[in-house]
PDB file of C-alpha atoms in Angstrom:
ATOM      1  CA  MET I   1       5.164 -29.901  -7.446  1.00 66.00           C
ATOM      2  CA  LYS I   2       6.555 -28.371  -4.201  1.00 69.00           C
ATOM      3  CA  ASN I   3       8.319 -25.805  -6.370  1.00 73.00           C
ATOM      4  CA  LEU I   4       5.058 -24.833  -8.150  1.00 66.00           C
ATOM      5  CA  ILE I   5       3.295 -24.527  -4.638  1.00 69.00           C
ATOM      6  CA  LYS I   6       6.326 -22.463  -3.469  1.00 72.00           C
ATOM      7  CA  LYS I   7       6.083 -19.975  -6.346  1.00 74.00           C
ATOM      8  CA  THR I   8       2.421 -19.408  -5.462  1.00 80.00           C
ATOM      9  CA  LEU I   9       3.344 -18.162  -1.805  1.00 88.00           C
ATOM     10  CA  LEU I  10       4.040 -14.772  -0.923  1.00 92.00           C
ATOM     11  CA  ILE I  11       7.460 -14.478   0.991  1.00 93.00           C
ATOM     12  CA  GLU I  12       8.928 -11.157   1.927  1.00 94.00           C
ATOM     13  CA  SER I  13      11.417 -10.204   4.887  1.00 94.00           C
ATOM     14  CA  THR I  14      11.915  -6.792   6.550  1.00 93.00           C
ATOM     15  CA  GLU I  15      14.508  -5.761   9.207  1.00 92.00           C
ATOM     16  CA  PHE I  16      13.271  -4.393  12.639  1.00 93.00           C
ATOM     17  CA  ASN I  17      15.772  -1.908  14.439  1.00 90.00           C
ATOM     18  CA  GLY I  18      16.279  -3.994  17.458  1.00 91.00           C
ATOM     19  CA  SER I  19      16.178  -7.338  19.016  1.00 93.00           C
ATOM     20  CA  VAL I  20      13.505 -10.031  19.129  1.00 94.00           C
ATOM     21  CA  SER I  21      12.789  -9.017  22.902  1.00 94.00           C
ATOM     22  CA  GLU I  22      12.719  -5.192  21.937  1.00 93.00           C
ATOM     23  CA  LEU I  23      10.284  -6.231  18.870  1.00 94.00           C
ATOM     24  CA  LYS I  24       7.693  -7.948  21.198  1.00 94.00           C
ATOM     25  CA  GLU I  25       7.946  -5.196  23.487  1.00 93.00           C
ATOM     26  CA  TYR I  26       7.221  -2.836  20.787  1.00 93.00           C
ATOM     27  CA  ILE I  27       4.429  -4.867  19.660  1.00 92.00           C
ATOM     28  CA  ARG I  28       2.712  -4.980  23.367  1.00 91.00           C
ATOM     29  CA  ILE I  29       3.085  -1.155  23.776  1.00 90.00           C
ATOM     30  CA  ASN I  30       1.979  -0.425  20.169  1.00 87.00           C
ATOM     31  CA  ILE I  31      -1.394  -1.941  20.083  1.00 84.00           C
ATOM     32  CA  GLU I  32      -2.706   0.496  17.460  1.00 86.00           C
ATOM     33  CA  ARG I  33      -2.241  -1.211  14.249  1.00 89.00           C
ATOM     34  CA  LYS I  34      -4.323  -1.940  11.136  1.00 90.00           C
ATOM     35  CA  PHE I  35      -4.103  -5.668  11.323  1.00 92.00           C
ATOM     36  CA  LYS I  36      -4.740  -8.411  13.982  1.00 92.00           C
ATOM     37  CA  LEU I  37      -1.683 -10.401  15.444  1.00 93.00           C
ATOM     38  CA  ASP I  38      -1.497 -13.779  17.417  1.00 93.00           C
ATOM     39  CA  TRP I  39       1.522 -15.143  18.670  1.00 95.00           C
ATOM     40  CA  ILE I  40       2.274 -18.734  17.809  1.00 95.00           C
ATOM     41  CA  SER I  41       5.881 -19.299  19.701  1.00 96.00           C
ATOM     42  CA  ASP I  42       7.994 -16.888  21.023  1.00 95.00           C
ATOM     43  CA  THR I  43       9.441 -16.432  17.815  1.00 96.00           C
ATOM     44  CA  GLU I  44       6.687 -16.503  15.346  1.00 97.00           C
ATOM     45  CA  PHE I  45       3.071 -14.648  15.121  1.00 96.00           C
ATOM     46  CA  LYS I  46       0.179 -15.251  12.653  1.00 95.00           C
ATOM     47  CA  PHE I  47      -1.025 -11.878  11.480  1.00 94.00           C
ATOM     48  CA  LEU I  48      -4.443 -11.310  10.073  1.00 92.00           C
ATOM     49  CA  ALA I  49      -6.298  -8.478   7.877  1.00 90.00           C
ATOM     50  CA  ASN I  50      -9.205  -6.566   9.761  1.00 86.00           C
ATOM     51  CA  VAL I  51     -11.068  -6.978   6.473  1.00 78.00           C
ATOM     52  CA  SER I  52     -11.296  -9.522   3.984  1.00 73.00           C
ATOM     53  CA  ILE I  53     -13.179  -9.167   1.080  1.00 69.00           C
ATOM     54  CA  GLY I  54     -12.887 -12.717  -0.615  1.00 58.00           C
ATOM     55  CA  THR I  55     -13.848 -14.409   2.824  1.00 56.00           C
ATOM     56  CA  VAL I  56     -16.282 -11.691   4.106  1.00 54.00           C
ATOM     57  CA  ILE I  57     -14.668 -11.219   7.144  1.00 57.00           C
ATOM     58  CA  VAL I  58     -14.819  -7.950   9.045  1.00 55.00           C
ATOM     59  CA  ASN I  59     -12.671  -7.178  12.236  1.00 55.00           C
ATOM     60  CA  HIS I  60     -12.148 -10.711  12.837  1.00 51.00           C
ATOM     61  CA  ASN I  61     -15.374 -12.219  14.316  1.00 54.00           C
ATOM     62  CA  PRO I  62     -14.660 -15.556  15.201  1.00 50.00           C
ATOM     63  CA  GLY I  63     -15.641 -17.769  12.303  1.00 53.00           C
ATOM     64  CA  PHE I  64     -14.269 -20.882  10.380  1.00 54.00           C
ATOM     65  CA  PHE I  65     -11.813 -19.123   8.289  1.00 63.00           C
ATOM     66  CA  ASP I  66      -9.172 -16.549   9.604  1.00 72.00           C
ATOM     67  CA  GLY I  67      -9.543 -14.365   6.221  1.00 81.00           C
ATOM     68  CA  ILE I  68      -6.465 -12.712   4.681  1.00 89.00           C
ATOM     69  CA  LYS I  69      -3.389 -13.696   6.953  1.00 92.00           C
ATOM     70  CA  GLY I  70       0.246 -14.274   6.927  1.00 95.00           C
ATOM     71  CA  TYR I  71       2.793 -15.837   9.152  1.00 97.00           C
ATOM     72  CA  ALA I  72       6.086 -14.186  10.586  1.00 97.00           C
ATOM     73  CA  LYS I  73       9.399 -15.485  11.812  1.00 97.00           C
ATOM     74  CA  LEU I  74      11.623 -13.769  13.744  1.00 97.00           C
ATOM     75  CA  THR I  75      15.437 -14.160  13.605  1.00 96.00           C
ATOM     76  CA  GLU I  76      17.718 -11.931  15.557  1.00 95.00           C
ATOM     77  CA  LEU I  77      20.992 -10.876  14.039  1.00 94.00           C
ATOM     78  CA  ASN I  78      24.341 -10.147  15.587  1.00 92.00           C
ATOM     79  CA  ASN I  79      24.216  -6.679  15.332  1.00 92.00           C
ATOM     80  CA  GLY I  80      21.040  -6.285  17.387  1.00 89.00           C
ATOM     81  CA  LYS I  81      18.468  -6.173  14.472  1.00 93.00           C
ATOM     82  CA  THR I  82      15.733  -8.615  13.819  1.00 95.00           C
ATOM     83  CA  ILE I  83      14.935 -10.060  10.204  1.00 96.00           C
ATOM     84  CA  VAL I  84      11.048 -10.414  10.125  1.00 96.00           C
ATOM     85  CA  GLU I  85      10.379 -13.167   7.379  1.00 97.00           C
ATOM     86  CA  LEU I  86       6.783 -12.720   6.008  1.00 97.00           C
ATOM     87  CA  LYS I  87       4.886 -15.570   4.062  1.00 96.00           C
ATOM     88  CA  THR I  88       1.856 -16.955   3.345  1.00 94.00           C
ATOM     89  CA  LYS I  89       0.831 -20.168   3.055  1.00 90.00           C
ATOM     90  CA  LEU I  90      -1.351 -22.123   0.449  1.00 83.00           C
ATOM     91  CA  ARG I  91      -5.160 -21.119   0.974  1.00 80.00           C
ATOM     92  CA  VAL I  92      -7.293 -23.812   1.952  1.00 78.00           C
ATOM     93  CA  GLU I  93      -9.718 -22.382  -0.762  1.00 78.00           C
ATOM     94  CA  MET I  94      -7.196 -23.521  -3.460  1.00 79.00           C
ATOM     95  CA  TYR I  95      -7.230 -26.925  -2.394  1.00 81.00           C
ATOM     96  CA  SER I  96     -10.874 -27.246  -2.282  1.00 85.00           C
ATOM     97  CA  ILE I  97     -11.098 -25.965  -5.859  1.00 85.00           C
ATOM     98  CA  GLY I  98      -8.359 -28.382  -7.057  1.00 84.00           C
ATOM     99  CA  ILE I  99     -10.422 -31.237  -5.142  1.00 89.00           C
ATOM    100  CA  LEU I 100     -13.677 -30.168  -6.811  1.00 88.00           C
ATOM    101  CA  PHE I 101     -12.157 -30.144 -10.163  1.00 86.00           C
ATOM    102  CA  LEU I 102     -10.833 -33.710  -9.806  1.00 87.00           C
ATOM    103  CA  VAL I 103     -14.146 -35.007  -8.419  1.00 89.00           C
ATOM    104  CA  PHE I 104     -16.035 -33.541 -11.702  1.00 84.00           C
ATOM    105  CA  LEU I 105     -13.471 -35.024 -13.973  1.00 84.00           C
ATOM    106  CA  SER I 106     -14.007 -38.443 -12.165  1.00 86.00           C
ATOM    107  CA  ILE I 107     -17.886 -38.177 -12.179  1.00 86.00           C
ATOM    108  CA  PHE I 108     -17.742 -37.445 -15.943  1.00 83.00           C
ATOM    109  CA  PHE I 109     -14.709 -40.355 -16.682  1.00 83.00           C
ATOM    110  CA  PHE I 110     -16.846 -43.021 -14.727  1.00 86.00           C
ATOM    111  CA  SER I 111     -20.239 -41.969 -16.256  1.00 86.00           C
ATOM    112  CA  ASN I 112     -21.564 -42.182 -19.650  1.00 79.00           C
ATOM    113  CA  GLU I 113     -21.764 -38.306 -20.019  1.00 80.00           C
ATOM    114  CA  ASN I 114     -19.894 -35.946 -22.068  1.00 81.00           C
ATOM    115  CA  LEU I 115     -17.744 -33.589 -20.354  1.00 78.00           C
ATOM    116  CA  PRO I 116     -18.729 -30.020 -20.839  1.00 82.00           C
ATOM    117  CA  PHE I 117     -15.975 -28.077 -22.364  1.00 82.00           C
ATOM    118  CA  TRP I 118     -16.620 -24.974 -20.179  1.00 84.00           C
ATOM    119  CA  ILE I 119     -15.857 -27.308 -17.245  1.00 81.00           C
ATOM    120  CA  LEU I 120     -11.904 -27.644 -18.406  1.00 80.00           C
ATOM    121  CA  PHE I 121     -11.408 -23.830 -18.243  1.00 88.00           C
ATOM    122  CA  LEU I 122     -13.899 -23.130 -15.189  1.00 88.00           C
ATOM    123  CA  PHE I 123     -11.839 -24.541 -12.589  1.00 84.00           C
ATOM    124  CA  PRO I 124      -8.265 -22.951 -13.555  1.00 85.00           C
ATOM    125  CA  ALA I 125     -10.051 -19.828 -14.200  1.00 89.00           C
ATOM    126  CA  MET I 126     -11.423 -19.897 -10.495  1.00 87.00           C
ATOM    127  CA  ILE I 127      -7.936 -20.519  -9.264  1.00 85.00           C
ATOM    128  CA  LEU I 128      -6.442 -17.519 -11.105  1.00 87.00           C
ATOM    129  CA  TRP I 129      -9.110 -15.215 -10.141  1.00 87.00           C
ATOM    130  CA  PHE I 130      -9.066 -15.993  -6.463  1.00 84.00           C
ATOM    131  CA  GLY I 131      -5.461 -16.132  -6.578  1.00 84.00           C
ATOM    132  CA  PHE I 132      -5.401 -12.673  -8.004  1.00 89.00           C
ATOM    133  CA  VAL I 133      -7.825 -11.393  -5.570  1.00 88.00           C
ATOM    134  CA  TYR I 134      -6.107 -13.020  -2.391  1.00 88.00           C
ATOM    135  CA  ARG I 135      -2.808 -11.968  -3.749  1.00 90.00           C
ATOM    136  CA  LEU I 136      -3.768  -8.160  -3.710  1.00 92.00           C
ATOM    137  CA  GLN I 137      -5.066  -8.427  -0.482  1.00 93.00           C
ATOM    138  CA  GLU I 138      -1.968 -10.283   1.043  1.00 94.00           C
ATOM    139  CA  LYS I 139       0.290  -7.624  -0.141  1.00 95.00           C
ATOM    140  CA  ARG I 140      -1.855  -4.777   1.034  1.00 95.00           C
ATOM    141  CA  LEU I 141      -1.525  -6.953   4.608  1.00 95.00           C
ATOM    142  CA  PHE I 142       2.198  -7.369   4.275  1.00 96.00           C
ATOM    143  CA  GLU I 143       2.690  -3.676   3.430  1.00 96.00           C
ATOM    144  CA  LYS I 144       0.703  -2.648   6.677  1.00 95.00           C
ATOM    145  CA  VAL I 145       3.064  -5.188   8.731  1.00 95.00           C
ATOM    146  CA  ARG I 146       5.931  -3.812   7.080  1.00 94.00           C
ATOM    147  CA  GLN I 147       4.960   0.004   7.623  1.00 93.00           C
ATOM    148  CA  TYR I 148       4.090  -0.649  11.332  1.00 93.00           C
ATOM    149  CA  LEU I 149       7.641  -1.997  11.613  1.00 91.00           C
ATOM    150  CA  THR I 150       9.464   0.679   9.964  1.00 81.00           C
ATOM    151  CA  LYS I 151      12.321   2.748  11.121  1.00 58.00           C
ATOM    152  CA  GLU I 152       9.931   5.779  12.099  1.00 56.00           C
ATOM    153  CA  ASN I 153       7.692   3.479  14.248  1.00 52.00           C
ATOM    154  CA  THR I 154      10.712   1.712  15.973  1.00 53.00           C
ATOM    155  CA  LEU I 155      11.938   5.104  16.757  1.00 54.00           C
ATOM    156  CA  LYS I 156       8.787   6.553  18.408  1.00 54.00           C
ATOM    157  CA  PHE I 157       9.687   3.146  20.623  1.00 52.00           C
ATOM    158  CA  LYS I 158      12.926   3.879  21.666  1.00 50.00           C
TER     159      LYS I 158
END
């Protein structure tokens, strides 16, 4: 089960041409970015898309859900560069769809009603559809973060 969940996550990495402290300074100075950034710890931050179609979030007005997001972990190398590992986590919506599917199955199993055949396809189709929509947006967000940390940007900083 753990391997299946890991396969559904988006995991990528990029290299920043500088140390962790230089990266943090770069982020502090270059505030014009196409995503929101929140620090979690000294070497980890969460990045959020400014617009999230599936969760109807624009410019991150406070709400219950963050929208499309990813997490970054910084690892400084001996050569003065920093590896930035970008990854997603399993979305709460996917848990909700799975739990709802189990609830429907339980209701029909313990009642005298026949399970409509279409329900067996509805919930997997929902997971596939939302997974596809979210993945497209997550890949776009990862691309924005990578572009922000590219060599051209780091050269402007130095």
